Amino acid sequence: MIIVGGPASNGIDEAISKILRADLIKAESKVFPDGESYIRYPRPLGNEEVVIVQSTYYPQDKHLIELFLMAETAKDMGASKVTAVVPYMAYLRQDRRFKDGEALSVKTVLGILSHVGCDSLVVVEPHHPEALKYFKGEVKLVDPIPALAREIKKEVEDPFVLAPDRGALSRAERLAKELGSPFSYVEKERDRTTGEVRIKELPQGNLSGKDVVLIDDIISTGGTMELASKVSYKLGARKVIAAAAHALLVNNALDRLKKAGVKDIISTNSVNVQGDVKVVDISELIAVRL
């Protein structure tokens, strides 16, 4: 087995290589003056199984193109099997057409990944796992909830797990099981044109005096968790922390959450996290899936 570190491998490639005692190759990359991506393997791959580690956080399109180039080139060079380890898989949230005429982005992206020769795909906490049906090969999921729970336990005394919307309820239930706590969700409503979010239904359960743990797969702009934090304090929460598999934190999300009273943010190294965030290493969780 050869581990290939892509330009957005975020150190996970090196950790996996050490854990599995496998050879590590760093893919050479650059961007041409016109913006096109260049990829090269510095040595032959032989008839080996190749595991490409490449997350697809911002800039998503660039990192996806690099992944496609690495995958097809590995197959062209004779790799017996190509596995793509994509800790954060972009475009999975566009898994249905919310408005007529919209692109089904997840189908397109996973279709290309299948076409360029990926035999297997490893993803950490996808938005909707069923959307991965568009990938033609083997799919392996990595569950970061137990690892996040171990870090969360250091920060809370009497936890109450709260999903910031109904879609995250299964994650809240999984985390609550790890923490031995009650759980509920906030019902939100999003304007598909403006992106504005409002609370539709308050959570059930007693949040008074509780350390509320907000859990979701992604923190992007932070708008959903901002509302959930404010609701939690109105219902008597002692403090609020936020946890997610993927902390994208775009458009000043970190400041937004802090202003809403979120005391701590806990996430993983699936993306290159910036700012005051406690990061849990998921390299070992990925390694055991290979």
CSV table of N, CA and C in Angstrom, one decimal, residues 8-13 53-58 85-90 122-125 142 144 217-218 244-249 266-274 278-284 286:
chain,number,residue,atom,x,y,z
A,8,ALA,N,-4.2,19.0,-0.2
A,8,ALA,CA,-5.1,19.3,0.9
A,8,ALA,C,-5.2,18.1,1.9
A,9,SER,N,-4.1,17.5,2.1
A,9,SER,CA,-4.2,16.3,3.0
A,9,SER,C,-4.1,16.6,4.5
A,10,ASN,N,-3.7,17.8,4.8
A,10,ASN,CA,-3.8,18.4,6.1
A,10,ASN,C,-3.1,17.6,7.2
A,11,GLY,N,-2.0,16.9,6.8
A,11,GLY,CA,-1.2,16.1,7.8
A,11,GLY,C,-1.8,14.7,8.1
A,12,ILE,N,-3.0,14.4,7.6
A,12,ILE,CA,-3.6,13.1,7.8
A,12,ILE,C,-2.8,12.0,7.1
A,13,ASP,N,-2.3,12.4,5.9
A,13,ASP,CA,-1.6,11.4,5.1
A,13,ASP,C,-0.3,10.9,5.9
A,53,VAL,N,-5.0,10.8,-0.1
A,53,VAL,CA,-5.6,11.6,1.0
A,53,VAL,C,-5.7,13.0,0.5
A,54,GLN,N,-7.0,13.5,0.4
A,54,GLN,CA,-7.2,14.9,-0.1
A,54,GLN,C,-8.6,15.3,0.4
A,55,SER,N,-8.6,16.3,1.3
A,55,SER,CA,-9.8,16.9,1.7
A,55,SER,C,-10.2,17.9,0.6
A,56,THR,N,-11.5,18.3,0.7
A,56,THR,CA,-12.0,19.3,-0.4
A,56,THR,C,-12.7,20.5,0.2
A,57,TYR,N,-12.1,21.0,1.2
A,57,TYR,CA,-12.5,22.3,1.8
A,57,TYR,C,-12.1,23.4,0.8
A,58,TYR,N,-12.3,24.7,1.2
A,58,TYR,CA,-12.1,25.8,0.4
A,58,TYR,C,-10.6,25.9,0.0
A,85,VAL,N,-9.4,8.9,0.1
A,85,VAL,CA,-9.7,9.3,1.5
A,85,VAL,C,-10.0,10.8,1.5
A,86,VAL,N,-11.3,11.2,1.6
A,86,VAL,CA,-11.7,12.6,1.5
A,86,VAL,C,-12.4,12.9,2.8
A,87,PRO,N,-11.6,13.4,3.8
A,87,PRO,CA,-12.2,13.6,5.1
A,87,PRO,C,-13.4,14.6,5.1
A,88,TYR,N,-13.3,15.7,4.3
A,88,TYR,CA,-14.4,16.5,4.1
A,88,TYR,C,-14.7,16.5,2.6
A,89,MET,N,-15.9,16.0,2.2
A,89,MET,CA,-16.3,15.8,0.8
A,89,MET,C,-17.2,17.0,0.5
A,90,ALA,N,-16.7,17.8,-0.4
A,90,ALA,CA,-17.5,19.0,-0.8
A,90,ALA,C,-18.7,18.6,-1.7
A,122,VAL,N,-13.5,6.9,1.1
A,122,VAL,CA,-13.6,7.0,2.6
A,122,VAL,C,-14.0,8.4,2.9
A,123,VAL,N,-15.1,8.6,3.6
A,123,VAL,CA,-15.6,9.9,4.0
A,123,VAL,C,-15.9,10.0,5.4
A,124,VAL,N,-15.6,11.2,6.0
A,124,VAL,CA,-15.9,11.4,7.4
A,124,VAL,C,-17.3,12.1,7.5
A,125,GLU,N,-18.2,11.5,8.3
A,125,GLU,CA,-19.5,12.1,8.6
A,125,GLU,C,-20.1,13.0,7.5
A,142,VAL,N,-16.6,7.1,8.2
A,142,VAL,CA,-15.8,7.3,9.4
A,142,VAL,C,-16.7,8.1,10.4
A,144,PRO,N,-16.9,10.3,13.6
A,144,PRO,CA,-16.1,11.0,14.5
A,144,PRO,C,-16.7,11.3,15.9
A,217,ASP,N,-23.0,18.2,11.5
A,217,ASP,CA,-21.9,17.7,10.6
A,217,ASP,C,-20.9,18.8,10.2
A,218,ILE,N,-21.5,20.0,9.9
A,218,ILE,CA,-20.7,21.1,9.4
A,218,ILE,C,-21.1,22.4,10.1
A,244,ALA,N,-18.8,19.9,15.8
A,244,ALA,CA,-19.1,19.5,14.4
A,244,ALA,C,-17.9,18.7,13.9
A,245,ALA,N,-18.2,17.8,12.9
A,245,ALA,CA,-17.1,17.1,12.2
A,245,ALA,C,-16.3,18.0,11.4
A,246,HIS,N,-16.9,19.0,10.8
A,246,HIS,CA,-16.2,19.8,9.8
A,246,HIS,C,-16.4,21.3,10.2
A,247,ALA,N,-15.4,22.0,10.6
A,247,ALA,CA,-15.5,23.4,11.0
A,247,ALA,C,-15.0,24.3,9.8
A,248,LEU,N,-15.9,24.6,8.9
A,248,LEU,CA,-15.5,25.4,7.8
A,248,LEU,C,-15.4,26.9,8.2
A,249,LEU,N,-16.3,27.3,9.1
A,249,LEU,CA,-16.2,28.7,9.7
A,249,LEU,C,-16.0,29.8,8.7
A,266,ILE,N,-15.6,22.6,19.2
A,266,ILE,CA,-14.8,21.4,19.1
A,266,ILE,C,-15.1,20.8,17.7
A,267,SER,N,-14.0,20.5,17.0
A,267,SER,CA,-14.2,19.9,15.7
A,267,SER,C,-13.0,18.9,15.4
A,268,THR,N,-12.8,18.5,14.1
A,268,THR,CA,-11.8,17.6,13.8
A,268,THR,C,-10.8,18.2,12.8
A,269,ASN,N,-9.8,17.5,12.4
A,269,ASN,CA,-8.8,18.0,11.4
A,269,ASN,C,-9.2,17.5,10.0
A,270,SER,N,-10.5,17.4,9.8
A,270,SER,CA,-10.9,17.0,8.4
A,270,SER,C,-10.7,18.2,7.5
A,271,VAL,N,-10.6,19.4,8.0
A,271,VAL,CA,-10.3,20.6,7.2
A,271,VAL,C,-9.2,21.3,8.0
A,272,ASN,N,-8.6,22.3,7.3
A,272,ASN,CA,-7.6,23.1,7.9
A,272,ASN,C,-8.2,24.2,8.8
A,273,VAL,N,-8.5,23.9,10.0
A,273,VAL,CA,-9.2,24.8,10.9
A,273,VAL,C,-8.4,26.0,11.3
A,274,GLN,N,-9.0,27.1,11.3
A,274,GLN,CA,-8.4,28.4,11.7
A,274,GLN,C,-9.1,29.0,12.9
A,278,LYS,N,-10.9,23.8,19.3
A,278,LYS,CA,-10.3,22.6,19.8
A,278,LYS,C,-10.4,21.5,18.8
A,279,VAL,N,-9.3,21.0,18.3
A,279,VAL,CA,-9.3,20.1,17.1
A,279,VAL,C,-8.9,18.7,17.6
A,280,VAL,N,-9.8,17.7,17.2
A,280,VAL,CA,-9.6,16.3,17.5
A,280,VAL,C,-9.0,15.6,16.2
A,281,ASP,N,-7.9,14.9,16.4
A,281,ASP,CA,-7.3,14.2,15.3
A,281,ASP,C,-8.0,12.9,15.0
A,282,ILE,N,-8.5,12.8,13.7
A,282,ILE,CA,-9.2,11.6,13.3
A,282,ILE,C,-8.4,10.7,12.4
A,283,SER,N,-7.1,10.9,12.4
A,283,SER,CA,-6.2,10.0,11.5
A,283,SER,C,-6.4,8.6,11.8
A,284,GLU,N,-6.4,8.2,13.1
A,284,GLU,CA,-6.4,6.8,13.5
A,284,GLU,C,-7.8,6.2,13.1
A,286,ILE,N,-9.6,7.0,10.6
A,286,ILE,CA,-9.5,6.8,9.1
A,286,ILE,C,-8.6,5.5,8.8
